[in-house]
Short mmCIF file of N, CA, C and O in Angstrom, two decimals:
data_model
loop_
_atom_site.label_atom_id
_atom_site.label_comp_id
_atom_site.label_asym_id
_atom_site.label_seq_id
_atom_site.Cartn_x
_atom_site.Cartn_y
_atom_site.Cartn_z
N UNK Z 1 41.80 -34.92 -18.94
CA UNK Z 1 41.85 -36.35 -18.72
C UNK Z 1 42.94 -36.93 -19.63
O UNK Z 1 43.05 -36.63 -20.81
N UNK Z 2 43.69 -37.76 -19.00
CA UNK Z 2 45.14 -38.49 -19.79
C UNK Z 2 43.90 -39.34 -20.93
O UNK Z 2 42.69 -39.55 -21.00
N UNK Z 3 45.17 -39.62 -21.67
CA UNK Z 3 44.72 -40.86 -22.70
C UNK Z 3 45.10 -42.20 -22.14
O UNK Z 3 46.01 -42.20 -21.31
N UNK Z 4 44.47 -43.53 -22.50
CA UNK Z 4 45.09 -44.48 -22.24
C UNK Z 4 46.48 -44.81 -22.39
O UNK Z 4 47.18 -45.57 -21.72
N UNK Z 5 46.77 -44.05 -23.45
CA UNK Z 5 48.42 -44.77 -24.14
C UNK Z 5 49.13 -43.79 -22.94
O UNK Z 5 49.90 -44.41 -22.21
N UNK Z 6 48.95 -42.33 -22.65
CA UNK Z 6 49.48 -41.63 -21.34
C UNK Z 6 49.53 -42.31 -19.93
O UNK Z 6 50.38 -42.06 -19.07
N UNK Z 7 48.33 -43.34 -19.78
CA UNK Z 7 48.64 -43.53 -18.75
C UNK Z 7 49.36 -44.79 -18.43
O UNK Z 7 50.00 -45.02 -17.40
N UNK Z 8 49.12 -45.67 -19.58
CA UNK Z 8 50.00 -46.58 -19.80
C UNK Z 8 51.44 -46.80 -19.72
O UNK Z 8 51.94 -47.76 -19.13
N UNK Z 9 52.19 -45.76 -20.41
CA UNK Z 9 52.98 -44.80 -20.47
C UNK Z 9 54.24 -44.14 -19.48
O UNK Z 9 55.47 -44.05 -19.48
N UNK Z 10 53.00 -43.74 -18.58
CA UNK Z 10 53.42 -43.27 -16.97
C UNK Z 10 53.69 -44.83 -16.27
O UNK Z 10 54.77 -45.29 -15.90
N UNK Z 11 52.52 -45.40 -16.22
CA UNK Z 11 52.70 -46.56 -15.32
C UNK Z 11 53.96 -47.57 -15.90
O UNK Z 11 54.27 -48.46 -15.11
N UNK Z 12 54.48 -47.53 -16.76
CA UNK Z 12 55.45 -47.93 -17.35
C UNK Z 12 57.03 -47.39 -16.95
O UNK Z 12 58.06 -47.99 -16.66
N UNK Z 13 56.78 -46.34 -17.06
CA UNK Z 13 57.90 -45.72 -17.01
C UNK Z 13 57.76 -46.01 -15.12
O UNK Z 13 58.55 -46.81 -14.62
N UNK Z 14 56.95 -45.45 -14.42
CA UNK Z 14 57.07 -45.89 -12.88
C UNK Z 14 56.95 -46.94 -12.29
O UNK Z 14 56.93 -46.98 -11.06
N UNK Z 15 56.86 -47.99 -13.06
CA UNK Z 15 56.60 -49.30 -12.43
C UNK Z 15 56.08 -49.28 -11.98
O UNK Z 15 56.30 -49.60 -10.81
N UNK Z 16 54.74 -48.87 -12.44
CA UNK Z 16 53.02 -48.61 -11.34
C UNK Z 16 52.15 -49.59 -12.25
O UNK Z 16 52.31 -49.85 -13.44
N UNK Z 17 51.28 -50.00 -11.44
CA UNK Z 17 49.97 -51.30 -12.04
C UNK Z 17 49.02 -50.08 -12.15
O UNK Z 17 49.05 -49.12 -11.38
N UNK Z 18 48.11 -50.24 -13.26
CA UNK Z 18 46.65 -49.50 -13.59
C UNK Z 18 45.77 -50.81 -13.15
O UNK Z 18 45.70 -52.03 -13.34
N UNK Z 19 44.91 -49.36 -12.17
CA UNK Z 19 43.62 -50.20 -11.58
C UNK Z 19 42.31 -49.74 -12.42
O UNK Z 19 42.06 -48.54 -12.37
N UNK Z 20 41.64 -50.39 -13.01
CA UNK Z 20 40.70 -50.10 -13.87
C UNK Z 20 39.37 -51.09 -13.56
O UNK Z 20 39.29 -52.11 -12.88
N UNK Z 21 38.38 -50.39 -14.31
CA UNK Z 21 36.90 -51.89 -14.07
C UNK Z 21 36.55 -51.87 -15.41
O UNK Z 21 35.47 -52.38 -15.74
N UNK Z 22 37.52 -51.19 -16.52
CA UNK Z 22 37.25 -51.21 -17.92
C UNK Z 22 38.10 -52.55 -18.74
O UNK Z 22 39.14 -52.41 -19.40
N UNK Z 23 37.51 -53.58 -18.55
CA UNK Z 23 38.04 -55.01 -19.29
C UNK Z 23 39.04 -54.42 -20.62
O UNK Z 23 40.01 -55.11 -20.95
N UNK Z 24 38.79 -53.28 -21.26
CA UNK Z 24 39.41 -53.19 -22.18
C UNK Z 24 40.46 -52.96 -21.67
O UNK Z 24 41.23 -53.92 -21.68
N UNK Z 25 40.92 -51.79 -21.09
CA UNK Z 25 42.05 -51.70 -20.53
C UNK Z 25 42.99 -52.95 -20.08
O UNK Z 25 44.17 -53.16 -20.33
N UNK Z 26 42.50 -53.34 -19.68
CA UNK Z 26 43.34 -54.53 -18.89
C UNK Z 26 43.80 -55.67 -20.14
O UNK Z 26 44.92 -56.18 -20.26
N UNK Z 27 42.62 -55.90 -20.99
CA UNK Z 27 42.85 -56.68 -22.58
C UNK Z 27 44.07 -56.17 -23.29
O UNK Z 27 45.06 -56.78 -23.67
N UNK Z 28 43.75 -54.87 -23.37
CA UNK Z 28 44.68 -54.14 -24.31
C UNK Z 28 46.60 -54.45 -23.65
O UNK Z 28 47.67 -54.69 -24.21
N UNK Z 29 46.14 -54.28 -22.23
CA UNK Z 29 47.65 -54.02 -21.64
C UNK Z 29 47.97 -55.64 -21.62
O UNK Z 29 49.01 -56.11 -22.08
N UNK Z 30 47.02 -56.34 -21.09
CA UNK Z 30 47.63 -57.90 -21.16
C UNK Z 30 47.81 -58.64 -22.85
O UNK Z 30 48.10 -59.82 -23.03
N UNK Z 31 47.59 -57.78 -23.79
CA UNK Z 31 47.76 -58.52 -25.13
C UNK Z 31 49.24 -57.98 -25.64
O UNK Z 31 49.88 -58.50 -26.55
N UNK Z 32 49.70 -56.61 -24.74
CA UNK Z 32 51.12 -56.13 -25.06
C UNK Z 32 52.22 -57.39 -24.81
O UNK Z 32 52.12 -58.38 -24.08
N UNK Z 33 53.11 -57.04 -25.55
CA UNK Z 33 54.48 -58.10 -25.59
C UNK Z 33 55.21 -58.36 -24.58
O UNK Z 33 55.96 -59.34 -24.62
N UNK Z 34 55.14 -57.43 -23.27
CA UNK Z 34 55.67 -57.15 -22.40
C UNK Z 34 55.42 -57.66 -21.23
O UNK Z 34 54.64 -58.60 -21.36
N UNK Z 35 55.85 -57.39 -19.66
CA UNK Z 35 54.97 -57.83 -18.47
C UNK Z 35 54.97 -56.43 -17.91
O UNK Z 35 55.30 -56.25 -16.74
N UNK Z 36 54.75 -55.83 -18.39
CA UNK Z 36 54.54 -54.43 -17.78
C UNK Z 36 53.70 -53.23 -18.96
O UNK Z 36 53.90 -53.17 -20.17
N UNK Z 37 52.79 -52.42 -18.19
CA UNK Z 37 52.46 -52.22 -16.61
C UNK Z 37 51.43 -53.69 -16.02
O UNK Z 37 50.70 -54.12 -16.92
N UNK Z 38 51.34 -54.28 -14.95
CA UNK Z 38 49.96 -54.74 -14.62
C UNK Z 38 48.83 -53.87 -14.43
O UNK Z 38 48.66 -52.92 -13.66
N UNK Z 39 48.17 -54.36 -15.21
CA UNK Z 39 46.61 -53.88 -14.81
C UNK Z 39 46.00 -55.26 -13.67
O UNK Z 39 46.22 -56.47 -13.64
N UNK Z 40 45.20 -54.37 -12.86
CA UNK Z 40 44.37 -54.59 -12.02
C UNK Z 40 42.60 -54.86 -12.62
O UNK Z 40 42.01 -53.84 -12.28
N UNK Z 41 41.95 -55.48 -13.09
CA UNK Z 41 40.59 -55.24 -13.31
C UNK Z 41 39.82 -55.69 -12.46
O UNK Z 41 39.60 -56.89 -12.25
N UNK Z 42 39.12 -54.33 -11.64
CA UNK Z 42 37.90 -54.84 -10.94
C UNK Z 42 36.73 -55.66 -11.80
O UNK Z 42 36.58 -55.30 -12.97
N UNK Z 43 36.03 -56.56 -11.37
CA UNK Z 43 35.11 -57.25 -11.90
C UNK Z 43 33.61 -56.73 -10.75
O UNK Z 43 33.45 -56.67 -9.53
N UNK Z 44 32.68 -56.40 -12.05
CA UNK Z 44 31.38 -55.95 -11.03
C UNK Z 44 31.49 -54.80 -10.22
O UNK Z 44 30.69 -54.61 -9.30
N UNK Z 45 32.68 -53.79 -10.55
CA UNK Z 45 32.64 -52.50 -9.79
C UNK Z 45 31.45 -51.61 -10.12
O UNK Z 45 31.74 -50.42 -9.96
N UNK Z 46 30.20 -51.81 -10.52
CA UNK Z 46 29.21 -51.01 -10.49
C UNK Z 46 28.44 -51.35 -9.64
O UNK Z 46 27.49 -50.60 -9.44
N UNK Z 47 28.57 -52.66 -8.79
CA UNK Z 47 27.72 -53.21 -7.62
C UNK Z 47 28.65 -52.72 -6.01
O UNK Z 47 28.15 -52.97 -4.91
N UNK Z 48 30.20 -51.94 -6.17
CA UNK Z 48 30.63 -51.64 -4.92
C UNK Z 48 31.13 -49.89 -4.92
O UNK Z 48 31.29 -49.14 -5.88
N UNK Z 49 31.26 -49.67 -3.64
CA UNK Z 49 30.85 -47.93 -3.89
C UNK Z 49 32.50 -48.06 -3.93
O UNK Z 49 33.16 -49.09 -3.83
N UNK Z 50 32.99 -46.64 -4.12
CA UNK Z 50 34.68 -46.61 -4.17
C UNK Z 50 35.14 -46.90 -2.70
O UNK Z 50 36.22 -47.50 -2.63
N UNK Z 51 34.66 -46.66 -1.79
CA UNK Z 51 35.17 -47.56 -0.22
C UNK Z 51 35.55 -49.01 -0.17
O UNK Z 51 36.48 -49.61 0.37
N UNK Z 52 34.60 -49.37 -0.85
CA UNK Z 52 34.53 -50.37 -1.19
C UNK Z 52 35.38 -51.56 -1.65
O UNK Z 52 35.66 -52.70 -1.27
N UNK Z 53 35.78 -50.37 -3.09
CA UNK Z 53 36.49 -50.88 -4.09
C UNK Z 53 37.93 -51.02 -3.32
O UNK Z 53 38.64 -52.02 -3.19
N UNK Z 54 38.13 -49.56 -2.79
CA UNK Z 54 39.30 -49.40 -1.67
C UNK Z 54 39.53 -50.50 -0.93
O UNK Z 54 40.55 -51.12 -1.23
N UNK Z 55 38.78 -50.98 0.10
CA UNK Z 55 39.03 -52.05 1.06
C UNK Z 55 39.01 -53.12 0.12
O UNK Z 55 39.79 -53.94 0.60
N UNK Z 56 38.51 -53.63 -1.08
CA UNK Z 56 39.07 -54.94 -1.56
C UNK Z 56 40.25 -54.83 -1.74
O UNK Z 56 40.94 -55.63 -1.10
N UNK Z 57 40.71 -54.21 -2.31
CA UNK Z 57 42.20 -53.43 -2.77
C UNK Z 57 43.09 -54.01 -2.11
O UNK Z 57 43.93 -54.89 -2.30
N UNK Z 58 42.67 -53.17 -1.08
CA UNK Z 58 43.41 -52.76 0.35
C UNK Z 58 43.46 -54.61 1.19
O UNK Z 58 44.45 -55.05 1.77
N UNK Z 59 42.50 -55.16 1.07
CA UNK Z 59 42.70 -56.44 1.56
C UNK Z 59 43.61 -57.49 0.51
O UNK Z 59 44.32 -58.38 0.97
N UNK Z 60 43.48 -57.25 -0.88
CA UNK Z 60 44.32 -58.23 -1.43
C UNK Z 60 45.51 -58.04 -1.63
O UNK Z 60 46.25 -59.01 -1.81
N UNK Z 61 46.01 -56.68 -1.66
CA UNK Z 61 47.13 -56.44 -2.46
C UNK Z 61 48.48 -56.93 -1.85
O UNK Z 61 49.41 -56.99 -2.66
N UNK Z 62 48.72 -57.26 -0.71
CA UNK Z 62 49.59 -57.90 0.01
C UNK Z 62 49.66 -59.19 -0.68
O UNK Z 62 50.80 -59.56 -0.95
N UNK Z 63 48.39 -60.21 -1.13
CA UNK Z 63 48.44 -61.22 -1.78
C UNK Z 63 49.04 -61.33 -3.18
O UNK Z 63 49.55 -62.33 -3.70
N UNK Z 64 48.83 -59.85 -3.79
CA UNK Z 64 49.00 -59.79 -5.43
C UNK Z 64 50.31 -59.43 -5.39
O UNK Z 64 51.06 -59.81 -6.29
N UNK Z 65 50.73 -58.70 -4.42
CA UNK Z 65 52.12 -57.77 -4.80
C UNK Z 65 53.58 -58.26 -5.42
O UNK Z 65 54.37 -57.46 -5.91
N UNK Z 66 53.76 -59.25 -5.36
CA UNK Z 66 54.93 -60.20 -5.89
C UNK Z 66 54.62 -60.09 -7.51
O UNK Z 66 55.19 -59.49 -8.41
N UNK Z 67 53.21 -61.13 -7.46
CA UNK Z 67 52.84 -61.20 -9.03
C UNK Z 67 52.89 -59.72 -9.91
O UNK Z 67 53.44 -59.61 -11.00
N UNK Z 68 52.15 -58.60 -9.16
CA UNK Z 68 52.41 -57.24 -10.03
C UNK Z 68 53.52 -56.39 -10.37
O UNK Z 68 53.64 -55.48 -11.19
N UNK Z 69 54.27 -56.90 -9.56
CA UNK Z 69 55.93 -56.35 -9.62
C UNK Z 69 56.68 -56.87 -10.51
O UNK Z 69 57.64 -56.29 -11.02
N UNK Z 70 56.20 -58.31 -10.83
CA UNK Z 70 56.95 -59.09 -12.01
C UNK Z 70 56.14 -59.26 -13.06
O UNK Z 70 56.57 -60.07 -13.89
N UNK Z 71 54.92 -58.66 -13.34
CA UNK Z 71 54.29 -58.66 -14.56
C UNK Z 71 52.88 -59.41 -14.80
O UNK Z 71 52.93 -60.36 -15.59
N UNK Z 72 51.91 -59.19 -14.35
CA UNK Z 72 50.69 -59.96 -13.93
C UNK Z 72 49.57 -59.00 -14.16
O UNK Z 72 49.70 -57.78 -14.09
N UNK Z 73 48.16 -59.80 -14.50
CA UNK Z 73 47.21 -59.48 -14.87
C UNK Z 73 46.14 -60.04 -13.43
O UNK Z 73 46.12 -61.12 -12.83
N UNK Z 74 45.44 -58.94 -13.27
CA UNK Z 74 44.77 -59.41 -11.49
C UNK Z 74 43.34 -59.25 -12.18
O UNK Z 74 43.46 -58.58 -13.20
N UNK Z 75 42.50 -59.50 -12.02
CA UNK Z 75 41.25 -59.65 -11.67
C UNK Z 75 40.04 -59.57 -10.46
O UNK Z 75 39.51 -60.67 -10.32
N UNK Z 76 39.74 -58.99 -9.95
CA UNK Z 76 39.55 -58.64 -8.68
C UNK Z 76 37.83 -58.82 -8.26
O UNK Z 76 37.06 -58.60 -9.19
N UNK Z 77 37.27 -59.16 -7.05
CA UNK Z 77 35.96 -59.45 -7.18
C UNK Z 77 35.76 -59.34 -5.86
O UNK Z 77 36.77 -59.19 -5.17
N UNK Z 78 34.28 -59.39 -5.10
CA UNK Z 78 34.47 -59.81 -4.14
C UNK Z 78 34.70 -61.07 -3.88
O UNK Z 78 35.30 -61.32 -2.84
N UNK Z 79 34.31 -62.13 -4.70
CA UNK Z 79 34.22 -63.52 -4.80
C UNK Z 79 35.20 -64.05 -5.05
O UNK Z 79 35.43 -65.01 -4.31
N UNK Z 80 36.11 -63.80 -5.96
CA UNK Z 80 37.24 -64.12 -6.69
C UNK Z 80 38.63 -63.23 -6.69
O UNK Z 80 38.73 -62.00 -6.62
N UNK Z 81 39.50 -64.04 -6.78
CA UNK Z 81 40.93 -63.13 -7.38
C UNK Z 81 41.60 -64.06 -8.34
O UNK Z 81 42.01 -65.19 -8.08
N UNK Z 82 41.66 -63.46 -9.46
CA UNK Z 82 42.57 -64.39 -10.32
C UNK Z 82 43.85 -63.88 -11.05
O UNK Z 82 43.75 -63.00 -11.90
N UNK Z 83 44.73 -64.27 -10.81
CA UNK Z 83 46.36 -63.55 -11.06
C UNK Z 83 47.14 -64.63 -12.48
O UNK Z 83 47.51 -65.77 -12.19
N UNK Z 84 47.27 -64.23 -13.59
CA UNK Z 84 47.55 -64.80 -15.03
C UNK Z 84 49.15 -63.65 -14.82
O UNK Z 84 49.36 -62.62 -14.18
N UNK Z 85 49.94 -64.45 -15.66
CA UNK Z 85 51.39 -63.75 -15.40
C UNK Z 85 51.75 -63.06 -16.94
O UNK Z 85 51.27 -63.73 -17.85
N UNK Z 86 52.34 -62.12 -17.30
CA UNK Z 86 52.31 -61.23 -18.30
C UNK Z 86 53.48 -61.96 -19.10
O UNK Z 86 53.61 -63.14 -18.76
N UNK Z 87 54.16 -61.63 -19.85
CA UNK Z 87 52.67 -61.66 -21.04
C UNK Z 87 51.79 -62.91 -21.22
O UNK Z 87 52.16 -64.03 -20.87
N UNK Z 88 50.69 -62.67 -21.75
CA UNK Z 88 50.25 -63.75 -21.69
C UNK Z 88 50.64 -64.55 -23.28
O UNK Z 88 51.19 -64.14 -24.30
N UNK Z 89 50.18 -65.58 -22.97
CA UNK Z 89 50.55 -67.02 -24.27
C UNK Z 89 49.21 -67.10 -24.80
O UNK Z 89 48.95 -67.91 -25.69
#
């Protein structure tokens, strides 16, 4: 299993967003100096199965994709989506 700072790391170097349901993750990467990588944090992913998680995904990301390309923090729910722009203030 990678380390956080590895995968951080990778997604950095590829201009890839980390999708996580671990708040820390997403804290840690949105308190960096930078707008990159975006993290993604599912909210309440212990109430949806990974299909699930998939089709929210899969339904918003057309909405998010601008904001994650230029440096954004997503939040993800079934209820909610909330998109904060990196770094944060």
């Amino acid at each position: 299993m990678a380390s956080g700072g590895a995968i951080a790391s990778y997604a950095f170097t590829t201009a890839s967003a980390i999708i996580s349901a671990d708040s820390d993750v997403a804290t840690i990467l949105a308190l960096g100096k930078g707008n990159a990588p975006s993290p993604v944090l599912f909210r309440s992913a212990d109430a949806l199965t990974p299909r699930e998680q998939a089709a929210l995904l899969i339904a918003n990301l057309p909405t998010v994709e601008g904001e994650l390309s230029a440096g954004a923090v997503v939040s993800i729910s079934p209820r909610h989506l909330r998109v904060r722009r990196l770094p944060l203030r």
